[in-house]
Amino acid sequence: MIGRGRRAESPGSVPPVPPVLPQIIAEVVSAEHVVLTVNGRRLPATPTRRDELGPAIAELIARFASPTRVEVRELDGSVYADILTPDPDSVAPLDESPERPRPELVEFTADGFVPGEDVAIALVLRHTSAAGNGTARALLDRAEHATVTGELILLGRISGTTTVRRID
């Protein structure tokens, strides 16, 4: 039995529960799309396709590295709620990363897209120049890890709308 005020900790266990749980609300807005809100702030990358909801929530919970309250609000008004914990394999033990940064969301909003269209999100890794005939070539190292610095692009897959913004 665990005494009052003490925690059982073992290697690979889920981190302790914070005083206030992070909260993810998934609001179904159509048969195919869900809008995600994290701790009261709508994610700029939403609406999310319903078939991508599970992986999106799992990624957010892994970033929080703590138990998280998740609500799914259906079109018919029904609400499903649960507290989900991160996969122990995806969470670094507390003593190995004491200065782990908390997730920091960057919002980038643009208009000119067709309602409901898929919008690609791209981080600019570097720039290249076009050749004399107007062609350009990019070489990427698949092992390279992208960092959230520099520029971000939103590209509408139907409308062709392209927006570039500095996010430093």
PDB file of C-alpha atoms in Angstrom:
ATOM      1  CA  MET A   1       0.000   0.000   0.000  1.00  0.00           C
ATOM      2  CA  ILE A   2       1.245   3.461  -0.820  1.00  0.00           C
ATOM      3  CA  GLY A   3       1.192   5.894   2.087  1.00  0.00           C
ATOM      4  CA  ARG A   4      -0.492   9.248   1.849  1.00  0.00           C
ATOM      5  CA  GLY A   5       1.696  11.842   0.173  1.00  0.00           C
ATOM      6  CA  ARG A   6       4.091   9.272  -1.299  1.00  0.00           C
ATOM      7  CA  ARG A   7       4.400   8.094  -4.876  1.00  0.00           C
ATOM      8  CA  ALA A   8       5.424   4.727  -6.149  1.00  0.00           C
ATOM      9  CA  GLU A   9       8.060   5.259  -8.810  1.00  0.00           C
ATOM     10  CA  SER A  10       9.675   2.609 -10.897  1.00  0.00           C
ATOM     11  CA  PRO A  11      11.881   2.754 -13.981  1.00  0.00           C
ATOM     12  CA  GLY A  12       9.766   3.158 -17.114  1.00  0.00           C
ATOM     13  CA  SER A  13       6.660   4.169 -15.181  1.00  0.00           C
ATOM     14  CA  VAL A  14       4.367   6.965 -16.326  1.00  0.00           C
ATOM     15  CA  PRO A  15       5.373  10.352 -14.888  1.00  0.00           C
ATOM     16  CA  PRO A  16       3.442  11.608 -11.864  1.00  0.00           C
ATOM     17  CA  VAL A  17       0.090  13.274 -12.456  1.00  0.00           C
ATOM     18  CA  PRO A  18       0.396  17.084 -12.536  1.00  0.00           C
ATOM     19  CA  PRO A  19      -1.941  19.157 -10.306  1.00  0.00           C
ATOM     20  CA  VAL A  20      -3.901  20.231 -13.406  1.00  0.00           C
ATOM     21  CA  LEU A  21      -4.181  17.756 -16.262  1.00  0.00           C
ATOM     22  CA  PRO A  22      -3.548  18.885 -19.820  1.00  0.00           C
ATOM     23  CA  GLN A  23      -6.800  18.726 -21.792  1.00  0.00           C
ATOM     24  CA  ILE A  24      -7.472  17.810 -25.410  1.00  0.00           C
ATOM     25  CA  ILE A  25     -10.948  18.398 -26.840  1.00  0.00           C
ATOM     26  CA  ALA A  26     -11.770  16.793 -30.184  1.00  0.00           C
ATOM     27  CA  GLU A  27     -14.931  18.375 -31.572  1.00  0.00           C
ATOM     28  CA  VAL A  28     -16.437  16.548 -34.552  1.00  0.00           C
ATOM     29  CA  VAL A  29     -17.487  19.190 -37.104  1.00  0.00           C
ATOM     30  CA  SER A  30     -18.407  16.883 -40.002  1.00  0.00           C
ATOM     31  CA  ALA A  31     -18.438  13.181 -40.810  1.00  0.00           C
ATOM     32  CA  GLU A  32     -14.781  13.451 -41.863  1.00  0.00           C
ATOM     33  CA  HIS A  33     -13.257  16.290 -39.818  1.00  0.00           C
ATOM     34  CA  VAL A  34     -12.449  17.033 -36.182  1.00  0.00           C
ATOM     35  CA  VAL A  35     -11.241  20.296 -34.622  1.00  0.00           C
ATOM     36  CA  LEU A  36      -8.652  19.870 -31.855  1.00  0.00           C
ATOM     37  CA  THR A  37      -8.346  22.230 -28.892  1.00  0.00           C
ATOM     38  CA  VAL A  38      -5.462  21.859 -26.441  1.00  0.00           C
ATOM     39  CA  ASN A  39      -5.717  23.547 -23.041  1.00  0.00           C
ATOM     40  CA  GLY A  40      -8.329  25.963 -24.378  1.00  0.00           C
ATOM     41  CA  ARG A  41      -6.424  26.921 -27.546  1.00  0.00           C
ATOM     42  CA  ARG A  42      -7.522  25.664 -30.942  1.00  0.00           C
ATOM     43  CA  LEU A  43      -4.697  23.978 -32.818  1.00  0.00           C
ATOM     44  CA  PRO A  44      -3.840  25.854 -36.014  1.00  0.00           C
ATOM     45  CA  ALA A  45      -3.433  22.566 -37.906  1.00  0.00           C
ATOM     46  CA  THR A  46      -7.093  21.647 -37.500  1.00  0.00           C
ATOM     47  CA  PRO A  47      -9.540  20.507 -38.776  1.00  0.00           C
ATOM     48  CA  THR A  48      -7.980  17.066 -38.679  1.00  0.00           C
ATOM     49  CA  ARG A  49      -9.321  14.140 -40.677  1.00  0.00           C
ATOM     50  CA  ARG A  50     -11.156  11.722 -38.420  1.00  0.00           C
ATOM     51  CA  ASP A  51      -8.941   8.807 -39.480  1.00  0.00           C
ATOM     52  CA  GLU A  52      -5.900  10.804 -38.212  1.00  0.00           C
ATOM     53  CA  LEU A  53      -7.430  11.540 -34.795  1.00  0.00           C
ATOM     54  CA  GLY A  54      -5.838   8.633 -32.892  1.00  0.00           C
ATOM     55  CA  PRO A  55      -2.255   9.341 -33.993  1.00  0.00           C
ATOM     56  CA  ALA A  56      -2.737  13.108 -33.458  1.00  0.00           C
ATOM     57  CA  ILE A  57      -3.944  12.601 -29.884  1.00  0.00           C
ATOM     58  CA  ALA A  58      -1.188  10.055 -29.154  1.00  0.00           C
ATOM     59  CA  GLU A  59       1.448  12.534 -30.384  1.00  0.00           C
ATOM     60  CA  LEU A  60       0.076  15.319 -28.183  1.00  0.00           C
ATOM     61  CA  ILE A  61      -0.047  13.059 -25.122  1.00  0.00           C
ATOM     62  CA  ALA A  62       3.554  11.950 -25.761  1.00  0.00           C
ATOM     63  CA  ARG A  63       4.601  15.620 -25.950  1.00  0.00           C
ATOM     64  CA  PHE A  64       2.881  16.395 -22.643  1.00  0.00           C
ATOM     65  CA  ALA A  65       4.547  13.320 -21.107  1.00  0.00           C
ATOM     66  CA  SER A  66       1.794  13.158 -18.505  1.00  0.00           C
ATOM     67  CA  PRO A  67      -1.736  11.811 -18.139  1.00  0.00           C
ATOM     68  CA  THR A  68      -4.110  13.931 -20.235  1.00  0.00           C
ATOM     69  CA  ARG A  69      -7.889  14.421 -20.172  1.00  0.00           C
ATOM     70  CA  VAL A  70      -9.332  13.748 -23.631  1.00  0.00           C
ATOM     71  CA  GLU A  71     -12.900  14.600 -24.660  1.00  0.00           C
ATOM     72  CA  VAL A  72     -14.532  13.721 -27.958  1.00  0.00           C
ATOM     73  CA  ARG A  73     -17.649  15.760 -28.711  1.00  0.00           C
ATOM     74  CA  GLU A  74     -19.773  14.141 -31.396  1.00  0.00           C
ATOM     75  CA  LEU A  75     -22.144  15.873 -33.836  1.00  0.00           C
ATOM     76  CA  ASP A  76     -25.192  14.440 -32.030  1.00  0.00           C
ATOM     77  CA  GLY A  77     -24.126  16.162 -28.785  1.00  0.00           C
ATOM     78  CA  SER A  78     -22.758  13.077 -27.042  1.00  0.00           C
ATOM     79  CA  VAL A  79     -19.445  13.468 -25.220  1.00  0.00           C
ATOM     80  CA  TYR A  80     -16.907  10.740 -24.532  1.00  0.00           C
ATOM     81  CA  ALA A  81     -14.191  11.523 -21.984  1.00  0.00           C
ATOM     82  CA  ASP A  82     -11.241   9.624 -20.597  1.00  0.00           C
ATOM     83  CA  ILE A  83      -7.842  10.231 -19.045  1.00  0.00           C
ATOM     84  CA  LEU A  84      -5.134   8.784 -21.273  1.00  0.00           C
ATOM     85  CA  THR A  85      -1.535   8.202 -20.292  1.00  0.00           C
ATOM     86  CA  PRO A  86       1.470   8.324 -22.615  1.00  0.00           C
ATOM     87  CA  ASP A  87       3.070   5.110 -23.742  1.00  0.00           C
ATOM     88  CA  PRO A  88       5.860   4.461 -21.198  1.00  0.00           C
ATOM     89  CA  ASP A  89       8.269   3.710 -24.055  1.00  0.00           C
ATOM     90  CA  SER A  90       7.692   7.185 -25.545  1.00  0.00           C
ATOM     91  CA  VAL A  91       8.353   9.047 -22.283  1.00  0.00           C
ATOM     92  CA  ALA A  92      11.917   9.677 -21.115  1.00  0.00           C
ATOM     93  CA  PRO A  93      12.453   8.908 -17.420  1.00  0.00           C
ATOM     94  CA  LEU A  94      12.269  12.081 -15.327  1.00  0.00           C
ATOM     95  CA  ASP A  95      15.834  11.842 -14.033  1.00  0.00           C
ATOM     96  CA  GLU A  96      17.318  11.695 -17.569  1.00  0.00           C
ATOM     97  CA  SER A  97      15.709  14.886 -18.894  1.00  0.00           C
ATOM     98  CA  PRO A  98      14.985  17.288 -16.022  1.00  0.00           C
ATOM     99  CA  GLU A  99      15.117  20.332 -18.316  1.00  0.00           C
ATOM    100  CA  ARG A 100      12.874  18.925 -21.028  1.00  0.00           C
ATOM    101  CA  PRO A 101      11.113  21.882 -22.641  1.00  0.00           C
ATOM    102  CA  ARG A 102       7.344  22.017 -22.463  1.00  0.00           C
ATOM    103  CA  PRO A 103       5.528  21.911 -25.799  1.00  0.00           C
ATOM    104  CA  GLU A 104       5.290  25.320 -27.414  1.00  0.00           C
ATOM    105  CA  LEU A 105       2.687  25.704 -30.114  1.00  0.00           C
ATOM    106  CA  VAL A 106       3.241  28.184 -32.931  1.00  0.00           C
ATOM    107  CA  GLU A 107       0.076  29.436 -34.610  1.00  0.00           C
ATOM    108  CA  PHE A 108       0.139  30.392 -38.275  1.00  0.00           C
ATOM    109  CA  THR A 109      -3.202  31.409 -39.776  1.00  0.00           C
ATOM    110  CA  ALA A 110      -3.751  32.368 -43.409  1.00  0.00           C
ATOM    111  CA  ASP A 111      -6.768  32.751 -45.675  1.00  0.00           C
ATOM    112  CA  GLY A 112      -7.574  32.104 -49.327  1.00  0.00           C
ATOM    113  CA  PHE A 113      -8.044  28.347 -49.013  1.00  0.00           C
ATOM    114  CA  VAL A 114     -11.068  26.382 -50.249  1.00  0.00           C
ATOM    115  CA  PRO A 115     -13.216  25.373 -47.234  1.00  0.00           C
ATOM    116  CA  GLY A 116     -12.336  21.813 -46.182  1.00  0.00           C
ATOM    117  CA  GLU A 117      -9.329  21.437 -48.502  1.00  0.00           C
ATOM    118  CA  ASP A 118      -6.173  19.683 -47.322  1.00  0.00           C
ATOM    119  CA  VAL A 119      -3.497  22.241 -46.523  1.00  0.00           C
ATOM    120  CA  ALA A 120       0.126  21.055 -46.449  1.00  0.00           C
ATOM    121  CA  ILE A 121       2.379  22.402 -43.714  1.00  0.00           C
ATOM    122  CA  ALA A 122       6.070  22.610 -44.589  1.00  0.00           C
ATOM    123  CA  LEU A 123       9.123  23.790 -42.687  1.00  0.00           C
ATOM    124  CA  VAL A 124      11.731  25.499 -44.848  1.00  0.00           C
ATOM    125  CA  LEU A 125      15.036  23.710 -44.253  1.00  0.00           C
ATOM    126  CA  ARG A 126      17.097  25.766 -46.672  1.00  0.00           C
ATOM    127  CA  HIS A 127      16.853  27.608 -49.982  1.00  0.00           C
ATOM    128  CA  THR A 128      18.190  26.846 -53.446  1.00  0.00           C
ATOM    129  CA  SER A 129      18.428  28.883 -56.640  1.00  0.00           C
ATOM    130  CA  ALA A 130      16.742  28.146 -59.945  1.00  0.00           C
ATOM    131  CA  ALA A 131      18.955  27.294 -62.887  1.00  0.00           C
ATOM    132  CA  GLY A 132      19.051  29.362 -66.079  1.00  0.00           C
ATOM    133  CA  ASN A 133      16.272  27.235 -67.581  1.00  0.00           C
ATOM    134  CA  GLY A 134      13.962  27.792 -64.559  1.00  0.00           C
ATOM    135  CA  THR A 135      14.384  24.378 -62.931  1.00  0.00           C
ATOM    136  CA  ALA A 136      15.312  23.891 -59.298  1.00  0.00           C
ATOM    137  CA  ARG A 137      16.707  20.867 -57.505  1.00  0.00           C
ATOM    138  CA  ALA A 138      16.538  19.886 -53.831  1.00  0.00           C
ATOM    139  CA  LEU A 139      18.665  17.262 -52.130  1.00  0.00           C
ATOM    140  CA  LEU A 140      17.448  16.063 -48.745  1.00  0.00           C
ATOM    141  CA  ASP A 141      19.096  13.832 -46.190  1.00  0.00           C
ATOM    142  CA  ARG A 142      16.329  11.588 -44.811  1.00  0.00           C
ATOM    143  CA  ALA A 143      18.247  11.341 -41.533  1.00  0.00           C
ATOM    144  CA  GLU A 144      18.119  15.108 -41.060  1.00  0.00           C
ATOM    145  CA  HIS A 145      15.821  16.281 -38.268  1.00  0.00           C
ATOM    146  CA  ALA A 146      13.741  19.341 -39.052  1.00  0.00           C
ATOM    147  CA  THR A 147      13.730  22.157 -36.527  1.00  0.00           C
ATOM    148  CA  VAL A 148      11.008  24.724 -36.035  1.00  0.00           C
ATOM    149  CA  THR A 149      12.977  27.815 -37.013  1.00  0.00           C
ATOM    150  CA  GLY A 150      13.042  30.062 -40.023  1.00  0.00           C
ATOM    151  CA  GLU A 151      10.045  29.879 -42.321  1.00  0.00           C
ATOM    152  CA  LEU A 152       6.819  27.907 -42.492  1.00  0.00           C
ATOM    153  CA  ILE A 153       4.681  27.341 -45.605  1.00  0.00           C
ATOM    154  CA  LEU A 154       0.951  26.590 -45.865  1.00  0.00           C
ATOM    155  CA  LEU A 155       0.023  25.176 -49.291  1.00  0.00           C
ATOM    156  CA  GLY A 156      -3.582  24.559 -50.342  1.00  0.00           C
ATOM    157  CA  ARG A 157      -3.774  21.272 -52.286  1.00  0.00           C
ATOM    158  CA  ILE A 158      -6.855  22.366 -54.277  1.00  0.00           C
ATOM    159  CA  SER A 159      -6.618  26.158 -54.404  1.00  0.00           C
ATOM    160  CA  GLY A 160      -2.850  26.318 -54.807  1.00  0.00           C
ATOM    161  CA  THR A 161      -2.845  29.091 -52.209  1.00  0.00           C
ATOM    162  CA  THR A 162       0.659  29.427 -50.797  1.00  0.00           C
ATOM    163  CA  THR A 163       1.563  31.465 -47.741  1.00  0.00           C
ATOM    164  CA  VAL A 164       5.082  31.803 -46.344  1.00  0.00           C
ATOM    165  CA  ARG A 165       5.757  33.296 -42.923  1.00  0.00           C
ATOM    166  CA  ARG A 166       8.815  33.728 -40.677  1.00  0.00           C
ATOM    167  CA  ILE A 167       8.300  31.957 -37.353  1.00  0.00           C
ATOM    168  CA  ASP A 168      11.438  32.982 -35.424  1.00  0.00           C
TER     169      ASP A 168
END
